[in-house]
Each structure stands twice: as C-alpha cells, then as structure tokens.
Coordinates of C-alpha atoms and ligand atoms in Angstrom, one line a residue:
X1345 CA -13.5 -17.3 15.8
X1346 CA -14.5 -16.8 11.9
X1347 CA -12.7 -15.1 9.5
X1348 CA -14.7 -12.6 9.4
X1349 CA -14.7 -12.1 13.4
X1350 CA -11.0 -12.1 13.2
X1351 CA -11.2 -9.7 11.1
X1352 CA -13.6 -7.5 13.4
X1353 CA -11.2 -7.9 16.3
X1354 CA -8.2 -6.6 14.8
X1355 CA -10.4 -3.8 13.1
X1356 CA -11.3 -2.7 16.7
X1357 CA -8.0 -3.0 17.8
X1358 CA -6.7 -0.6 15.1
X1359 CA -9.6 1.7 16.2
X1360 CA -8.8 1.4 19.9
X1361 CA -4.9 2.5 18.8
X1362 CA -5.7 5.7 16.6
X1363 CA -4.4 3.5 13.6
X1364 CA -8.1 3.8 11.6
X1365 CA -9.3 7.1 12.1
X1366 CA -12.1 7.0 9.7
X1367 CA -15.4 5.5 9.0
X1368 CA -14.3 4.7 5.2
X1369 CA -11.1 3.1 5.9
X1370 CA -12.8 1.2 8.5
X1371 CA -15.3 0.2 6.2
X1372 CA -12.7 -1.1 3.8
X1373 CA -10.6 -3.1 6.7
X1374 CA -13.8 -4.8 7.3
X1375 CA -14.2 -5.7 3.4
X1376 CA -11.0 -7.0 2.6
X1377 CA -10.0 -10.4 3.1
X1378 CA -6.5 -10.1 4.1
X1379 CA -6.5 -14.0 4.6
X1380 CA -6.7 -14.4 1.0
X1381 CA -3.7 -12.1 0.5
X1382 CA -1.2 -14.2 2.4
X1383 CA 0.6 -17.7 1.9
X1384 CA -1.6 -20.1 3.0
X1385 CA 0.5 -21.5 5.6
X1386 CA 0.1 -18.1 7.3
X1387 CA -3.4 -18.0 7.2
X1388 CA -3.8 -18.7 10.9
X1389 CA -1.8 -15.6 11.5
X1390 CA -4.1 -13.2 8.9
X1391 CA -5.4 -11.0 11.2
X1392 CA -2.2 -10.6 13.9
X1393 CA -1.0 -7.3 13.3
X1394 CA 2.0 -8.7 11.8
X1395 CA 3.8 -8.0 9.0
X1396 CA 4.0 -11.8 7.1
X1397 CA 6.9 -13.2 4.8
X1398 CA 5.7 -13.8 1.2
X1399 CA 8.4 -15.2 -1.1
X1400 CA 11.7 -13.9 -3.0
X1401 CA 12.3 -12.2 0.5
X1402 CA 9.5 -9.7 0.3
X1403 CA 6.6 -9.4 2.8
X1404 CA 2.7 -8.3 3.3
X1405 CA 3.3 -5.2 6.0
X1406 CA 1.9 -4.8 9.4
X1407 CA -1.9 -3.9 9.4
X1408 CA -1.3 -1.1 11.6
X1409 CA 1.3 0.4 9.5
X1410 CA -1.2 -0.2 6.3
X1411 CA -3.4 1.8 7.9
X1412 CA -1.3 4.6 9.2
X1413 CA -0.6 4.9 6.0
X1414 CA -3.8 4.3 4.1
X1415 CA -5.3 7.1 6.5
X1416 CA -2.5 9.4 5.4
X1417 CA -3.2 9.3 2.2
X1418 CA -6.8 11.0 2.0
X1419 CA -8.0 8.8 -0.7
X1420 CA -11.7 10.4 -2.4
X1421 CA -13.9 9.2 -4.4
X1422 CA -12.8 8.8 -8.0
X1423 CA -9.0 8.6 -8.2
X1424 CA -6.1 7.5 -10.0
X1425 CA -3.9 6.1 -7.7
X1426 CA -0.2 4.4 -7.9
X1427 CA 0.9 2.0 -5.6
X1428 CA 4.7 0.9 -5.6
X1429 CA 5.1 -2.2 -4.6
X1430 CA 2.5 -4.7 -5.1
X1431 CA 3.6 -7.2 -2.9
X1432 CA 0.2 -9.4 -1.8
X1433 CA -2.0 -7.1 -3.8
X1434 CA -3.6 -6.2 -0.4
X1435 CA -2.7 -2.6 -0.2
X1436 CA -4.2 -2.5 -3.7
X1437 CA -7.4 -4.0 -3.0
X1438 CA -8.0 -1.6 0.6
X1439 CA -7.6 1.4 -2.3
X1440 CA -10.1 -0.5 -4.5
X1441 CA -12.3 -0.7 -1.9
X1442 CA -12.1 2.9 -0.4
X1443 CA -12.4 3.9 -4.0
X1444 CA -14.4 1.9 -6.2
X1445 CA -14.8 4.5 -9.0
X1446 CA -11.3 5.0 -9.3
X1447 CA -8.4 3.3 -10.7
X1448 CA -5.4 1.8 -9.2
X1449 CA -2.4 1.2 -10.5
X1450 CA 0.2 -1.0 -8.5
X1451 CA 3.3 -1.4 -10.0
X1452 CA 5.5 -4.9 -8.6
X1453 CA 9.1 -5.5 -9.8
X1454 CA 9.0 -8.7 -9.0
X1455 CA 7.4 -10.7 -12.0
X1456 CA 6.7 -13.9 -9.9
X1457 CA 5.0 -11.8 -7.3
X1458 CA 3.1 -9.5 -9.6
X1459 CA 1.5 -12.6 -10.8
X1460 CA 0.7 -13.7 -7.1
X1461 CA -0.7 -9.9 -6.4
X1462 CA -2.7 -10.2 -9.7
X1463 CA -4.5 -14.0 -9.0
X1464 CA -5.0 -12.3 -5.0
X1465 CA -7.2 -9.5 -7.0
X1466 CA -8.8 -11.6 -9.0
X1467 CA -9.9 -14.0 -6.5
X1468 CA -11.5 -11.0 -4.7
X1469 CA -13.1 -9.7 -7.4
X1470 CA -10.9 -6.3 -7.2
X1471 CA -11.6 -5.3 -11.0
X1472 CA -10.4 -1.8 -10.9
X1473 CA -6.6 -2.7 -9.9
X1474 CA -4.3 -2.5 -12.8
X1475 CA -1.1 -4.8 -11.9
X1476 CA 2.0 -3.8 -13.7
X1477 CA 5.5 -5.6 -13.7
X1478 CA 8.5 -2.6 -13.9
X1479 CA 10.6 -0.5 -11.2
X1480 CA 8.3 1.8 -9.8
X1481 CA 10.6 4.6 -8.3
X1482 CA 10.5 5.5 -11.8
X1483 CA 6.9 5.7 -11.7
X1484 CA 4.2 5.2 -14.5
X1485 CA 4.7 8.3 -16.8
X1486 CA 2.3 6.7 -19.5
X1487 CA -0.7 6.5 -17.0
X1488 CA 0.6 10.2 -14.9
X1489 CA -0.5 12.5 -13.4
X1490 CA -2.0 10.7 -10.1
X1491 CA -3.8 12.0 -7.9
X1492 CA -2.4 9.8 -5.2
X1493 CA 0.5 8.0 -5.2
X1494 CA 1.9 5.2 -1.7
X1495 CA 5.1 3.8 -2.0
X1496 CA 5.4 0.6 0.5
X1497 CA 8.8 0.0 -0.2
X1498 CA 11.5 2.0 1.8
X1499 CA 13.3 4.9 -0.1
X1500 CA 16.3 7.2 0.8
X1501 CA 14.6 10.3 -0.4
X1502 CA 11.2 10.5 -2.8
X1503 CA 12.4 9.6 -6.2
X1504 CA 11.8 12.9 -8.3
X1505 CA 9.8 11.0 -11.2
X1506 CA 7.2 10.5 -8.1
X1507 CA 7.3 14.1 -7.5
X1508 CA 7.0 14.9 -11.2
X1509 CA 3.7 12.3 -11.7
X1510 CA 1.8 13.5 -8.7
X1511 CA -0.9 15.7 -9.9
X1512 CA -1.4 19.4 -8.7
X1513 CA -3.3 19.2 -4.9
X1514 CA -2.1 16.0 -5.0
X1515 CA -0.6 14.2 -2.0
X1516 CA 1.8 10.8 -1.8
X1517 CA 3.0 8.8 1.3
X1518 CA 6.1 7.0 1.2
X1519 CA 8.7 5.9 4.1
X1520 CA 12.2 7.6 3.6
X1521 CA 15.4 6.9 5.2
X1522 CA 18.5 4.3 5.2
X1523 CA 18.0 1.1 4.7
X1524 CA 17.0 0.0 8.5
X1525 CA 14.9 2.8 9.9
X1526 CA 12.7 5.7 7.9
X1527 CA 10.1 8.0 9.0
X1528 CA 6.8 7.9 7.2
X1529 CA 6.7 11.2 4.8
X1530 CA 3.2 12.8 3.1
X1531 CA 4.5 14.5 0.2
X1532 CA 2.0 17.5 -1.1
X1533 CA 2.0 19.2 -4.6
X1534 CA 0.7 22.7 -5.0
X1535 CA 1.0 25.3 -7.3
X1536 CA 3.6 22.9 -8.7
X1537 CA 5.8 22.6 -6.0
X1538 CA 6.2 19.6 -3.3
X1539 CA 5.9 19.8 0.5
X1540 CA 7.2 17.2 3.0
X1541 CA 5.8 16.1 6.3
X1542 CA 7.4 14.2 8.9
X1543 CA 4.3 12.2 9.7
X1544 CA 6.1 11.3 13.3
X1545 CA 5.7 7.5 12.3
X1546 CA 9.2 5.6 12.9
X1547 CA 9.2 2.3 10.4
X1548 CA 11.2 -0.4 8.6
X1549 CA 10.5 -1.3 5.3
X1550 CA 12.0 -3.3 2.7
X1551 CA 14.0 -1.0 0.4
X1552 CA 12.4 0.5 -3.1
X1553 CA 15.2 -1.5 -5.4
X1554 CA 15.5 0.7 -8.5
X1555 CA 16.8 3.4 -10.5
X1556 CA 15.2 6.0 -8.2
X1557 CA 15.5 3.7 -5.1
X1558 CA 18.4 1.6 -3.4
X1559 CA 20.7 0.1 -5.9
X1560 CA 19.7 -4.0 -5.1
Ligands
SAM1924 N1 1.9 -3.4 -0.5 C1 2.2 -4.8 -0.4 C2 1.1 -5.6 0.1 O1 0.0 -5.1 0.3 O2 1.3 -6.8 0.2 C3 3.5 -5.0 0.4 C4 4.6 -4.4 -0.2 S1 6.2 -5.1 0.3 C5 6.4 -4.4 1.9 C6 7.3 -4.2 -0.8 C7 7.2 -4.6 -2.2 O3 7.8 -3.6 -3.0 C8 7.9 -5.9 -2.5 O4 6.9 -6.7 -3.1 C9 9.0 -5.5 -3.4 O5 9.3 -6.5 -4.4 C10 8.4 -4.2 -4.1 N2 9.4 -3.3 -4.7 C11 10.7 -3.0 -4.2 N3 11.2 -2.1 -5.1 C12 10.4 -1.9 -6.1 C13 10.4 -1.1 -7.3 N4 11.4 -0.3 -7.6 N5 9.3 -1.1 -8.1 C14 8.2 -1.9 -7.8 N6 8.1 -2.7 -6.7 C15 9.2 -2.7 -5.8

C-alpha cells in the first residue's frame, strides 16, 4: 500500500470507530502527512493507530486520541489557536489544515524538539503555525485571548493562565488527572466564566511539566 492509501485506511478506520465525526476533520486526516511527522525509523508504523516515541522521552499521540480531541475542539474558520505541546508538530499542522485562515500557535518546551516540530512544518508547507520554545501551562499572554486553546500534555487541573487566555465563547480541550490516568476535559468560557466537561474519554498522557503543570 501507498502512503497515501495507508493513510485512507486508518482514516476509514477512525470513521468506522466514531473517532472522526466530521467531514472537515476528515478532510484534514486525509491532508496531513503524518509519516513526515515521525522518526524515520517509524515510518512503517505512520498510520497504526499508535502513539510513537519521538526523542527526550516524548511521543507523537495515538491518531485516535488526536482526533477525539481535534473533534472536540470545534475549530472554525479563522482562529487563533494555542497548542501546548508541540511535540511532532502534527497536531499543529491538522489545526493548519482545518483552519487555514487562522493562526496557530504551538508552544514546545523542549528546544531540541521545537526545532524538530518547526523543520516537520516546514517541510509540509504549514505556513500559518507559529512554533514557540517556553512552558506553556503558562500560556502565551503576549499573543492572548484564543479562541481555541488544546493542551496534549497531561495536567492535574487546567492551569488558570489557560483559563484566563481563552477568549469569551471560547472552548479548550486538555486531559486532566494524575500522572497515569486523566479524563479528557472541554473547558468553555462564557460571560467570563469557565465550564468543565467530562468528555467520558479515559487517557494517558505525558505530563504538562511546568509552573502550571507537574513539577518535572
Ligand atoms: N501534539 C504533539 C504532536 O502532534 O506530536 C504531541 C505532544 S506530546 C504527547 C506532549 C508534548 O508536550 C511533549 O513534546 C512535551 O515536551 C510537551 N510539554 C510538556 N510540558 C510542556 C509545557 N509546560 N509547555 C510546552 N510543552 C510541554
């Protein structure tokens, strides 16, 4: 099979399990190359839905969680979004592609593998992803309000700067819990003050390392 057939298959198959709801995020699964976002000794396994190891311990999440959560998260046309935790930068380039008139911001504390997210971008030609080196439980106040914000790094409650920098009717998805096992929260903001939903989506992520996160 191709690359691009691969890709089809495990498109279908996140169809088939209610993962992909919609039309447009299917549309962007079928666009982005998620073989170009992984080590290229895991390129065989691209399209498993597997989460894949990346380096400095970190890893490119499951397809099926991305898009649980990418469904989640509403995305229309013309947003700024944040992403915390850059990883592969293929999070990043789904948003670019569901929403090529916005802007995303993805915020990586890891300098080595912001560097990797940024080259992945480029290589794709994902121009409107802004790639920023910092600890992003604290957010991006200089670039604030968002009008999405998905955090794919596990945190034990939703760092309050977050909260703060989500614009009004604006909604965030972010996994919540201890260190081993959280539940997969959408976080809404109106008339200035936030809702949580338990999004009934059990998951394991690696933690959100920062002031507003785990302690490392
Ligand atoms: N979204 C990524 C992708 O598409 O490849 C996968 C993200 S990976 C599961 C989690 C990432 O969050 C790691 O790269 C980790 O270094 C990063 N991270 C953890 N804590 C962070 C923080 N406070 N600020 C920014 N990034 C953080």
């Amino acid at each position: 099979m191709s690359g691009e057939e691969e890709r089809k298959a495990l498109v279908d198959l996140l169809c088939r399990t209610g993962m992909i709801k919609t039309e447009r995020v299917r549309r962007a699964f079928l666009k982005v190359p998620r073989e170009e976002f992984v080590l290229p000794e895991h390129r065989p396994y691209a399209y498993f839905d597997d989460a894949l190891p990346l380096f400095s311990g970190q890893t490119i999440s499951q397809p099926s969680v991305v898009a649980f959560m990418t469904e989640a998260l509403q995305v229309e046309n013309g947003q700024k979004i944040l992403e915390v935790g850059a990883g592969s930068g293929y999070q990043a380039a789904l948003l670019a592609e569901l929403d090529p008139d916005g802007i995303v911001y993805t915020v990586e504390r890891i300098p080595e593998l912001a560097e990797y997210a940024r080259r992945n971008l480029e290589r794709t030609g994902y121009r409107n992803v802004r790639v920023v080196v910092g600890d992003g439980s604290l957010g991006l106040p200089e670039h604030a309000p968002f009008d999405r914000i998905i955090v794919t790094a596990a945190a034990p409650e939703v760092p309050r700067a977050l909260g703060e920098q989500l614009s009004e009717g604006g909604i965030m998805v972010i996994p919540v819990g201890p260190r081993h096992s959280q539940r997969m929260v959408r976080v809404s903001k109106k008339g200035g003050r936030l809702t949580e939903e338990d999004l009934g989506f059990p998951v394991v992520f690696v933690p959100l390392v920062g002031e507003q996160g785990f302690r490392a």
